[in-house]
Amino acid sequence: MVNGCKTLTPVVVVDLDGTLVDVNTFREYILFVTKQLLKQGKLIAAAKIVTAVALRKTRFISHSEMKKRILVATRKIMTNDNLDLLVRGLLGRLNVDVFNKLERYRADGYRVLLATAAPEIYSRPLAETLRFDGCVATSDVAPENEAWNENVGEVKLASVRDYVSSIEGHISVVMTDHYDDLPLMRYNTGMNILVNPSEKTVSAISRHRIVFTVM
């Protein structure tokens, strides 16, 4: 406590796809579960995945709807053994430079939060394996007759703020590769770090006059 005011815990918010790892993890998930379903002869479930992807590619459904359909069709296939296999594969695509930087922040007393649009079915155990302090991700349970949203944009900002509030912290650093995190970066009053950003991302963020560094 400083001058009667409680000191807030600094939080580093890090994105997953293209930032912490160098792949699109949901694409890896789709390939993984499709292979497992075919191995087990579950052709109907595999066909549902292929159909959802095809409908998305032809723009008959949104990315969010595709993700929802695939998660509903594949939850039962994700046994603990399969989940371990998937997480180990994703760990092999870890951006070591980003992880080491996060470790230095942790050593300095920061909390590290994984914030991603990827499903929590594998994002959460991945974060736990890497000893992160928390994880906010897209729910892999899509309840009937209720709103279901990907953890992206303003939704991600809200989930991050909820986490930060729950630990009496404040966002100190945002690490991401994508302009989807503009709401988060605009809200952040600390440092924004772009990891291997595309020209489109740099341009989009620069137009909003957001201060950032590139890693």
Coordinates of N, CA and C in Angstrom, one line a residue:
M1 N 0.8 -1.2 0.0 CA 0.0 0.0 0.0 C 0.9 1.2 0.0
V2 N 0.6 2.2 -0.9 CA 1.4 3.4 -1.0 C 0.5 4.6 -0.8
N3 N 0.9 5.4 0.2 CA 0.2 6.6 0.6 C -1.3 6.3 0.7
G4 N -1.6 5.2 1.4 CA -3.0 4.9 1.7 C -3.7 4.2 0.5
C5 N -3.1 4.1 -0.6 CA -3.7 3.5 -1.8 C -3.1 2.1 -2.0
K6 N -4.0 1.1 -2.3 CA -3.5 -0.2 -2.5 C -2.8 -0.3 -3.8
T7 N -1.6 -1.0 -3.8 CA -0.9 -1.2 -5.1 C -1.5 -2.3 -5.9
L8 N -1.8 -2.0 -7.1 CA -2.5 -3.0 -8.0 C -1.4 -3.9 -8.7
T9 N -1.8 -5.2 -8.8 CA -0.9 -6.2 -9.4 C -0.8 -6.0 -10.9
P10 N 0.4 -5.8 -11.5 CA 0.6 -5.6 -12.9 C 0.3 -7.0 -13.7
V11 N -0.4 -6.9 -14.8 CA -0.7 -8.1 -15.5 C -0.2 -8.0 -17.0
V12 N 0.4 -9.0 -17.4 CA 0.8 -9.1 -18.9 C -0.3 -10.0 -19.5
V13 N -0.9 -9.4 -20.6 CA -2.0 -10.2 -21.3 C -1.3 -10.6 -22.6
V14 N -1.3 -11.9 -22.9 CA -0.7 -12.4 -24.1 C -1.7 -13.2 -24.9
D15 N -1.7 -13.0 -26.2 CA -2.5 -13.7 -27.2 C -1.9 -15.1 -27.5
L16 N -2.6 -16.0 -28.0 CA -2.1 -17.3 -28.3 C -1.7 -17.5 -29.7
D17 N -2.6 -17.6 -30.7 CA -2.3 -17.9 -32.1 C -1.4 -16.7 -32.7
G18 N -0.3 -17.1 -33.2 CA 0.6 -16.1 -33.9 C 1.5 -15.3 -32.9
T19 N 1.2 -15.5 -31.6 CA 2.0 -14.8 -30.6 C 2.7 -15.7 -29.7
L20 N 2.0 -16.4 -28.8 CA 2.7 -17.4 -28.0 C 3.1 -18.6 -28.7
V21 N 2.3 -19.0 -29.7 CA 2.7 -20.1 -30.6 C 2.6 -19.6 -32.1
D22 N 3.3 -20.3 -33.0 CA 3.4 -19.8 -34.4 C 2.4 -20.4 -35.3
V23 N 1.3 -21.0 -34.8 CA 0.3 -21.6 -35.6 C -1.1 -21.1 -35.2
N24 N -2.0 -21.4 -36.1 CA -3.5 -21.2 -35.8 C -3.9 -22.5 -35.1
T25 N -4.1 -22.4 -33.8 CA -4.3 -23.5 -33.0 C -5.7 -24.2 -33.3
F26 N -6.7 -23.4 -33.7 CA -7.9 -24.1 -34.0 C -7.8 -24.9 -35.3
R27 N -7.0 -24.5 -36.2 CA -6.8 -25.3 -37.4 C -6.1 -26.6 -37.0
E28 N -5.1 -26.5 -36.1 CA -4.5 -27.7 -35.6 C -5.5 -28.6 -34.9
Y29 N -6.4 -28.0 -34.2 CA -7.4 -28.8 -33.5 C -8.3 -29.5 -34.5
I30 N -8.7 -28.8 -35.5 CA -9.6 -29.4 -36.5 C -8.9 -30.6 -37.2
L31 N -7.6 -30.5 -37.5 CA -6.9 -31.6 -38.1 C -6.7 -32.7 -37.2
F32 N -6.5 -32.4 -35.9 CA -6.3 -33.4 -34.9 C -7.5 -34.2 -34.7
V33 N -8.7 -33.6 -34.4 CA -9.9 -34.3 -34.1 C -10.4 -35.1 -35.3
T34 N -10.2 -34.5 -36.5 CA -10.7 -35.2 -37.7 C -9.9 -36.5 -37.9
K35 N -8.6 -36.5 -37.6 CA -7.8 -37.7 -37.7 C -8.2 -38.7 -36.7
Q36 N -8.5 -38.2 -35.5 CA -8.9 -39.2 -34.4 C -10.3 -39.8 -34.7
L37 N -11.2 -39.0 -35.2 CA -12.5 -39.5 -35.6 C -12.4 -40.6 -36.7
L38 N -11.6 -40.3 -37.7 CA -11.5 -41.3 -38.8 C -10.8 -42.5 -38.3
K39 N -9.8 -42.4 -37.4 CA -9.2 -43.6 -36.8 C -10.2 -44.5 -36.1
Q40 N -11.2 -43.9 -35.5 CA -12.2 -44.6 -34.7 C -13.4 -45.0 -35.5
G41 N -13.4 -44.6 -36.8 CA -14.5 -45.0 -37.6 C -15.8 -44.2 -37.4
K42 N -15.6 -43.0 -36.8 CA -16.8 -42.2 -36.5 C -17.0 -41.2 -37.7
L43 N -17.5 -41.8 -38.7 CA -17.5 -41.0 -40.0 C -18.6 -39.9 -40.0
I44 N -19.7 -40.1 -39.2 CA -20.7 -39.0 -39.2 C -20.1 -37.8 -38.5
A45 N -19.5 -38.0 -37.4 CA -18.9 -36.8 -36.7 C -17.8 -36.1 -37.6
A46 N -17.0 -37.0 -38.2 CA -16.0 -36.4 -39.1 C -16.6 -35.6 -40.2
A47 N -17.7 -36.1 -40.8 CA -18.4 -35.4 -41.9 C -18.9 -34.1 -41.4
K48 N -19.4 -34.0 -40.2 CA -19.9 -32.7 -39.6 C -18.8 -31.7 -39.6
I49 N -17.6 -32.1 -39.3 CA -16.4 -31.2 -39.3 C -16.2 -30.7 -40.7
V50 N -16.1 -31.6 -41.6 CA -15.8 -31.3 -43.0 C -16.9 -30.4 -43.6
T51 N -18.1 -30.6 -43.2 CA -19.2 -29.8 -43.7 C -19.1 -28.4 -43.2
A52 N -18.8 -28.3 -41.9 CA -18.7 -27.0 -41.2 C -17.6 -26.1 -41.9
V53 N -16.5 -26.8 -42.1 CA -15.4 -26.1 -42.8 C -15.7 -25.6 -44.2
A54 N -16.4 -26.5 -44.9 CA -16.8 -26.2 -46.3 C -17.8 -25.1 -46.3
L55 N -18.7 -25.1 -45.4 CA -19.7 -24.0 -45.3 C -19.1 -22.7 -45.0
R56 N -18.0 -22.7 -44.2 CA -17.3 -21.5 -43.9 C -16.5 -21.0 -45.1
K57 N -15.8 -21.9 -45.8 CA -15.0 -21.5 -46.9 C -15.9 -20.9 -48.0
T58 N -17.1 -21.3 -48.1 CA -18.0 -20.8 -49.1 C -18.9 -19.6 -48.6
R59 N -18.5 -19.3 -47.3 CA -19.2 -18.1 -46.6 C -20.7 -18.3 -46.4
F60 N -21.1 -19.5 -46.3 CA -22.5 -19.7 -45.9 C -22.7 -19.6 -44.4
I61 N -21.7 -19.7 -43.7 CA -21.8 -19.5 -42.2 C -20.5 -18.7 -41.8
S62 N -20.7 -18.1 -40.6 CA -19.6 -17.3 -40.1 C -18.5 -18.1 -39.4
H63 N -17.4 -17.5 -39.2 CA -16.3 -18.3 -38.5 C -16.7 -18.7 -37.1
S64 N -17.5 -17.9 -36.5 CA -18.0 -18.2 -35.1 C -18.9 -19.4 -35.2
E65 N -19.8 -19.4 -36.2 CA -20.7 -20.6 -36.3 C -20.0 -21.8 -36.6
M66 N -19.0 -21.7 -37.5 CA -18.2 -22.9 -37.8 C -17.5 -23.5 -36.5
K67 N -16.9 -22.6 -35.8 CA -16.2 -23.0 -34.5 C -17.2 -23.7 -33.6
K68 N -18.4 -23.1 -33.5 CA -19.4 -23.6 -32.6 C -19.8 -25.0 -33.0
R69 N -20.1 -25.2 -34.3 CA -20.5 -26.6 -34.8 C -19.4 -27.6 -34.6
I70 N -18.2 -27.2 -34.8 CA -17.1 -28.2 -34.7 C -16.9 -28.6 -33.2
L71 N -17.0 -27.6 -32.3 CA -16.8 -27.9 -30.9 C -17.9 -28.8 -30.4
V72 N -19.1 -28.6 -30.8 CA -20.3 -29.4 -30.4 C -20.0 -30.9 -30.9
A73 N -19.5 -31.0 -32.1 CA -19.3 -32.3 -32.7 C -18.1 -33.1 -32.2
T74 N -17.2 -32.4 -31.5 CA -16.0 -33.1 -31.2 C -15.7 -33.2 -29.7
R75 N -16.5 -32.6 -28.8 CA -16.2 -32.6 -27.4 C -15.9 -34.0 -26.9
K76 N -16.7 -35.0 -27.3 CA -16.6 -36.3 -26.8 C -15.3 -37.0 -27.2
I77 N -14.7 -36.6 -28.3 CA -13.5 -37.3 -28.7 C -12.3 -36.8 -27.9
M78 N -12.4 -35.7 -27.2 CA -11.3 -35.1 -26.5 C -11.1 -35.7 -25.1
T79 N -10.7 -36.9 -25.1 CA -10.3 -37.6 -23.8 C -9.1 -37.0 -23.3
N80 N -8.8 -37.3 -22.0 CA -7.6 -36.8 -21.4 C -6.3 -37.1 -22.2
D81 N -6.3 -38.3 -22.8 CA -5.1 -38.8 -23.6 C -5.0 -37.9 -24.8
N82 N -6.1 -37.7 -25.5 CA -6.1 -36.9 -26.7 C -5.8 -35.5 -26.5
L83 N -6.3 -35.0 -25.3 CA -6.0 -33.6 -25.0 C -4.5 -33.4 -24.7
D84 N -3.9 -34.4 -24.0 CA -2.5 -34.4 -23.8 C -1.7 -34.4 -25.1
L85 N -2.1 -35.2 -26.0 CA -1.4 -35.3 -27.3 C -1.5 -33.9 -28.0
L86 N -2.6 -33.3 -28.0 CA -2.8 -32.1 -28.7 C -2.0 -31.0 -28.0
V87 N -2.0 -30.9 -26.7 CA -1.3 -29.9 -26.0 C 0.2 -30.0 -26.2
R88 N 0.7 -31.3 -26.2 CA 2.1 -31.5 -26.5 C 2.5 -31.0 -27.9
G89 N 1.7 -31.3 -28.8 CA 1.9 -30.8 -30.2 C 2.0 -29.3 -30.3
L90 N 1.1 -28.6 -29.5 CA 1.1 -27.1 -29.6 C 2.3 -26.6 -28.8
L91 N 2.8 -27.3 -27.8 CA 4.0 -26.8 -27.1 C 5.2 -26.9 -28.0
G92 N 5.2 -27.7 -29.0 CA 6.3 -27.8 -29.9 C 6.3 -26.6 -30.9
R93 N 5.2 -25.8 -30.9 CA 5.2 -24.6 -31.8 C 5.3 -23.3 -30.9
L94 N 5.8 -23.5 -29.7 CA 6.0 -22.3 -28.8 C 7.0 -21.3 -29.3
N95 N 6.6 -20.0 -29.3 CA 7.5 -19.0 -29.6 C 8.4 -18.8 -28.3
V96 N 9.6 -19.3 -28.4 CA 10.5 -19.3 -27.2 C 10.9 -17.9 -26.8
D97 N 11.1 -17.0 -27.7 CA 11.4 -15.6 -27.4 C 10.3 -15.0 -26.6
V98 N 9.1 -15.2 -27.0 CA 7.9 -14.7 -26.3 C 7.8 -15.3 -24.9
F99 N 7.9 -16.6 -24.8 CA 7.8 -17.3 -23.5 C 8.9 -16.8 -22.6
N100 N 10.1 -16.7 -23.0 CA 11.2 -16.2 -22.2 C 11.0 -14.8 -21.7
K101 N 10.4 -14.0 -22.5 CA 10.1 -12.6 -22.1 C 9.0 -12.6 -21.0
L102 N 8.0 -13.5 -21.2 CA 7.0 -13.7 -20.2 C 7.5 -14.2 -18.8
E103 N 8.5 -15.1 -18.9 CA 9.1 -15.6 -17.7 C 9.9 -14.4 -17.0
R104 N 10.5 -13.5 -17.7 CA 11.1 -12.4 -17.1 C 10.1 -11.5 -16.4
Y105 N 9.0 -11.3 -17.0 CA 7.9 -10.5 -16.4 C 7.5 -11.2 -15.1
R106 N 7.3 -12.5 -15.2 CA 6.8 -13.2 -14.0 C 7.9 -13.1 -12.8
A107 N 9.1 -13.1 -13.2 CA 10.2 -13.0 -12.2 C 10.2 -11.6 -11.5
D108 N 9.6 -10.6 -12.3 CA 9.5 -9.3 -11.7 C 8.2 -9.0 -11.0
G109 N 7.4 -10.0 -10.8 CA 6.2 -9.9 -10.0 C 4.9 -9.7 -10.8
Y110 N 5.0 -9.8 -12.2 CA 3.8 -9.6 -13.0 C 3.0 -10.9 -13.0
R111 N 1.7 -10.8 -13.1 CA 0.8 -12.0 -13.4 C 0.8 -12.1 -14.9
V112 N 0.7 -13.3 -15.4 CA 0.6 -13.6 -16.9 C -0.7 -14.2 -17.2
L113 N -1.5 -13.6 -18.1 CA -2.8 -14.0 -18.5 C -2.8 -14.4 -20.0
L114 N -3.2 -15.6 -20.3 CA -3.4 -16.0 -21.7 C -4.8 -15.6 -22.1
A115 N -5.0 -14.8 -23.1 CA -6.3 -14.3 -23.5 C -6.4 -14.6 -25.0
T116 N -7.4 -15.5 -25.4 CA -7.4 -16.0 -26.7 C -8.8 -16.3 -27.2
A117 N -9.0 -16.2 -28.5 CA -10.3 -16.6 -29.1 C -10.3 -18.1 -29.3
A118 N -9.2 -18.8 -29.1 CA -9.2 -20.3 -29.2 C -10.1 -20.9 -28.1
P119 N -10.6 -22.1 -28.3 CA -11.4 -22.8 -27.3 C -10.7 -23.1 -26.0
E120 N -11.4 -22.9 -24.9 CA -10.8 -23.2 -23.6 C -10.4 -24.7 -23.4
I121 N -11.1 -25.6 -24.2 CA -10.8 -27.0 -24.0 C -9.4 -27.3 -24.1
Y122 N -8.6 -26.6 -24.9 CA -7.1 -26.9 -24.9 C -6.3 -25.6 -24.5
S123 N -6.9 -24.5 -24.6 CA -6.2 -23.2 -24.2 C -5.9 -23.2 -22.7
R124 N -6.9 -23.7 -21.9 CA -6.7 -23.7 -20.4 C -5.6 -24.7 -20.0
P125 N -5.7 -25.9 -20.4 CA -4.6 -26.8 -20.0 C -3.2 -26.4 -20.6
L126 N -3.2 -25.8 -21.7 CA -1.9 -25.3 -22.3 C -1.4 -24.2 -21.3
A127 N -2.2 -23.3 -20.9 CA -1.8 -22.2 -20.0 C -1.3 -22.8 -18.7
E128 N -2.0 -23.8 -18.2 CA -1.7 -24.4 -16.9 C -0.3 -25.2 -17.0
T129 N -0.1 -25.8 -18.2 CA 1.2 -26.5 -18.4 C 2.4 -25.5 -18.4
L130 N 2.1 -24.3 -18.9 CA 3.1 -23.2 -19.0 C 3.2 -22.4 -17.7
R131 N 2.4 -22.8 -16.7 CA 2.4 -22.1 -15.4 C 1.9 -20.7 -15.4
F132 N 1.0 -20.4 -16.4 CA 0.4 -19.1 -16.4 C -0.5 -18.9 -15.2
D133 N -0.8 -17.6 -14.9 CA -1.6 -17.3 -13.8 C -3.1 -17.4 -14.1
G134 N -3.5 -17.3 -15.3 CA -4.9 -17.4 -15.7 C -5.1 -17.5 -17.2
C135 N -6.3 -17.8 -17.6 CA -6.6 -18.0 -19.0 C -8.1 -17.6 -19.2
V136 N -8.3 -16.7 -20.2 CA -9.6 -16.4 -20.7 C -9.7 -16.8 -22.2
A137 N -10.7 -17.6 -22.5 CA -10.8 -18.2 -23.9 C -12.2 -18.4 -24.3
T138 N -12.5 -18.8 -25.5 CA -13.8 -19.1 -26.0 C -14.3 -20.3 -25.3
S139 N -15.5 -20.3 -24.8 CA -16.1 -21.4 -24.2 C -16.3 -22.5 -25.2
D140 N -16.0 -23.8 -24.9 CA -16.2 -24.9 -25.8 C -17.6 -25.5 -25.6
V141 N -18.4 -24.9 -24.7 CA -19.8 -25.4 -24.4 C -20.7 -24.3 -25.1
A142 N -21.5 -24.7 -26.0 CA -22.4 -23.8 -26.7 C -23.8 -24.2 -26.3
P143 N -24.3 -23.6 -25.2 CA -25.7 -23.9 -24.7 C -26.8 -23.6 -25.7
E144 N -27.8 -24.4 -25.8 CA -28.9 -24.2 -26.7 C -29.7 -23.0 -26.2
N145 N -30.2 -22.2 -27.2 CA -31.1 -21.1 -27.0 C -30.4 -20.0 -26.1
E146 N -29.1 -19.9 -26.1 CA -28.4 -18.9 -25.3 C -27.3 -18.3 -26.2
A147 N -27.0 -17.1 -26.0 CA -25.9 -16.4 -26.8 C -24.6 -17.1 -26.6
W148 N -23.8 -17.2 -27.6 CA -22.5 -17.8 -27.6 C -21.6 -17.0 -28.4
N149 N -20.5 -16.4 -27.8 CA -19.6 -15.5 -28.5 C -18.2 -16.0 -28.4
E150 N -17.5 -15.8 -29.5 CA -16.0 -16.0 -29.4 C -15.4 -15.0 -28.5
N151 N -14.3 -15.4 -27.9 CA -13.6 -14.5 -27.0 C -12.6 -13.6 -27.8
V152 N -13.2 -12.6 -28.6 CA -12.5 -11.8 -29.5 C -13.0 -10.4 -29.4
G153 N -12.1 -9.4 -29.7 CA -12.5 -8.0 -29.8 C -13.0 -7.5 -28.5
E154 N -14.2 -6.9 -28.5 CA -14.7 -6.3 -27.3 C -15.1 -7.4 -26.2
V155 N -15.4 -8.6 -26.7 CA -15.7 -9.7 -25.8 C -14.4 -10.1 -25.0
K156 N -13.3 -10.2 -25.7 CA -12.0 -10.5 -25.1 C -11.7 -9.4 -24.1
L157 N -11.8 -8.1 -24.5 CA -11.5 -7.0 -23.6 C -12.3 -7.2 -22.3
A158 N -13.6 -7.5 -22.4 CA -14.5 -7.6 -21.2 C -14.0 -8.8 -20.3
S159 N -13.6 -9.9 -20.9 CA -13.2 -11.0 -20.1 C -11.9 -10.8 -19.5
V160 N -11.0 -10.0 -20.1 CA -9.7 -9.7 -19.5 C -9.9 -8.7 -18.4
R161 N -10.8 -7.7 -18.6 CA -11.1 -6.8 -17.5 C -11.7 -7.5 -16.3
D162 N -12.5 -8.5 -16.5 CA -13.1 -9.2 -15.4 C -12.0 -10.0 -14.6
Y163 N -11.1 -10.6 -15.4 CA -10.0 -11.3 -14.7 C -9.1 -10.3 -13.9
V164 N -8.7 -9.3 -14.5 CA -7.9 -8.3 -13.9 C -8.5 -7.7 -12.6
S165 N -9.8 -7.4 -12.7 CA -10.6 -6.9 -11.5 C -10.6 -8.0 -10.4
S166 N -10.7 -9.3 -10.8 CA -10.8 -10.3 -9.8 C -9.6 -10.5 -8.9
I167 N -8.4 -10.1 -9.5 CA -7.2 -10.2 -8.7 C -6.6 -8.8 -8.3
E168 N -7.5 -7.8 -8.4 CA -7.1 -6.4 -8.0 C -5.8 -6.0 -8.7
G169 N -5.9 -6.2 -10.0 CA -4.7 -5.9 -10.8 C -5.0 -4.8 -11.9
H170 N -4.0 -4.5 -12.7 CA -4.2 -3.6 -13.8 C -3.4 -4.1 -15.0
I171 N -3.9 -3.9 -16.2 CA -3.1 -4.3 -17.4 C -1.9 -3.4 -17.6
S172 N -0.8 -4.1 -17.6 CA 0.5 -3.4 -17.8 C 1.1 -3.6 -19.2
V173 N 0.9 -4.8 -19.7 CA 1.5 -5.1 -21.0 C 0.5 -5.9 -21.8
V174 N 0.4 -5.6 -23.1 CA -0.4 -6.5 -24.0 C 0.5 -7.0 -25.1
M175 N 0.5 -8.3 -25.3 CA 1.4 -8.9 -26.4 C 0.4 -9.6 -27.4
T176 N 0.5 -9.2 -28.6 CA -0.4 -9.8 -29.6 C 0.3 -9.6 -31.0
D177 N -0.3 -10.4 -32.0 CA 0.2 -10.3 -33.3 C -0.9 -9.7 -34.2
H178 N -2.1 -9.4 -33.7 CA -3.2 -9.1 -34.6 C -4.0 -7.9 -34.2
Y179 N -4.6 -7.2 -35.2 CA -5.4 -6.1 -35.0 C -6.8 -6.4 -34.4
D180 N -7.1 -7.7 -34.3 CA -8.3 -8.1 -33.6 C -8.3 -7.6 -32.1
D181 N -7.1 -7.4 -31.6 CA -6.9 -7.0 -30.2 C -6.9 -5.4 -30.1
L182 N -7.3 -4.7 -31.1 CA -7.4 -3.3 -31.0 C -8.1 -2.8 -29.8
P183 N -9.3 -3.3 -29.4 CA -10.0 -2.9 -28.2 C -9.2 -3.0 -27.0
L184 N -8.4 -4.1 -26.9 CA -7.6 -4.3 -25.7 C -6.4 -3.3 -25.7
M185 N -5.8 -3.1 -26.8 CA -4.7 -2.2 -26.9 C -5.1 -0.7 -26.7
R186 N -6.3 -0.4 -27.1 CA -6.8 1.0 -26.9 C -7.1 1.2 -25.4
Y187 N -7.5 0.2 -24.8 CA -7.9 0.3 -23.3 C -6.6 0.3 -22.5
N188 N -5.6 -0.4 -22.9 CA -4.3 -0.5 -22.2 C -3.6 0.8 -22.1
T189 N -3.2 1.2 -20.9 CA -2.4 2.4 -20.7 C -0.9 2.1 -20.6
G190 N -0.6 0.8 -20.6 CA 0.8 0.5 -20.5 C 1.4 0.2 -21.8
M191 N 2.3 -0.8 -21.9 CA 3.0 -1.1 -23.1 C 2.3 -2.1 -24.0
N192 N 2.3 -1.9 -25.3 CA 1.8 -2.8 -26.3 C 2.9 -3.3 -27.1
I193 N 3.0 -4.7 -27.2 CA 4.1 -5.3 -27.9 C 3.5 -6.2 -29.1
L194 N 3.8 -5.9 -30.3 CA 3.4 -6.6 -31.5 C 4.4 -7.7 -31.8
V195 N 4.0 -8.9 -31.9 CA 4.8 -10.1 -32.2 C 4.7 -10.5 -33.7
N196 N 5.7 -10.3 -34.4 CA 5.7 -10.7 -35.9 C 4.4 -10.2 -36.6
P197 N 4.1 -8.9 -36.5 CA 2.8 -8.5 -37.0 C 2.9 -8.4 -38.5
S198 N 1.7 -8.5 -39.2 CA 1.6 -8.3 -40.6 C 1.6 -6.8 -40.9
E199 N 1.8 -6.4 -42.1 CA 1.7 -5.0 -42.5 C 0.3 -4.4 -42.2
K200 N -0.7 -5.3 -42.5 CA -2.1 -4.9 -42.2 C -2.3 -4.6 -40.8
T201 N -1.7 -5.4 -39.9 CA -1.9 -5.1 -38.5 C -1.2 -3.9 -38.0
V202 N 0.0 -3.7 -38.5 CA 0.8 -2.4 -38.1 C 0.0 -1.2 -38.6
S203 N -0.5 -1.3 -39.8 CA -1.2 -0.1 -40.4 C -2.5 0.2 -39.6
A204 N -3.2 -0.9 -39.3 CA -4.5 -0.7 -38.6 C -4.3 -0.1 -37.2
I205 N -3.2 -0.6 -36.5 CA -2.9 -0.1 -35.2 C -2.4 1.3 -35.2
S206 N -1.6 1.6 -36.2 CA -1.0 2.9 -36.4 C -2.1 4.0 -36.6
R207 N -3.1 3.6 -37.4 CA -4.2 4.5 -37.7 C -4.9 5.0 -36.4
H208 N -4.9 4.1 -35.4 CA -5.6 4.5 -34.2 C -4.6 5.2 -33.2
R209 N -3.4 5.5 -33.7 CA -2.4 6.2 -32.9 C -2.1 5.5 -31.6
I210 N -2.0 4.2 -31.7 CA -1.7 3.4 -30.5 C -0.1 3.2 -30.5
V211 N 0.5 3.5 -29.4 CA 1.9 3.3 -29.2 C 2.2 1.9 -29.0
F212 N 3.2 1.4 -29.8 CA 3.6 0.0 -29.7 C 5.1 -0.2 -30.0
T213 N 5.6 -1.4 -29.6 CA 6.9 -1.8 -30.0 C 6.7 -3.1 -30.8
V214 N 7.7 -3.5 -31.6 CA 7.6 -4.7 -32.4 C 8.7 -5.7 -31.9
M215 N 8.2 -6.9 -31.7 CA 9.1 -8.0 -31.3 C 9.2 -9.0 -32.3

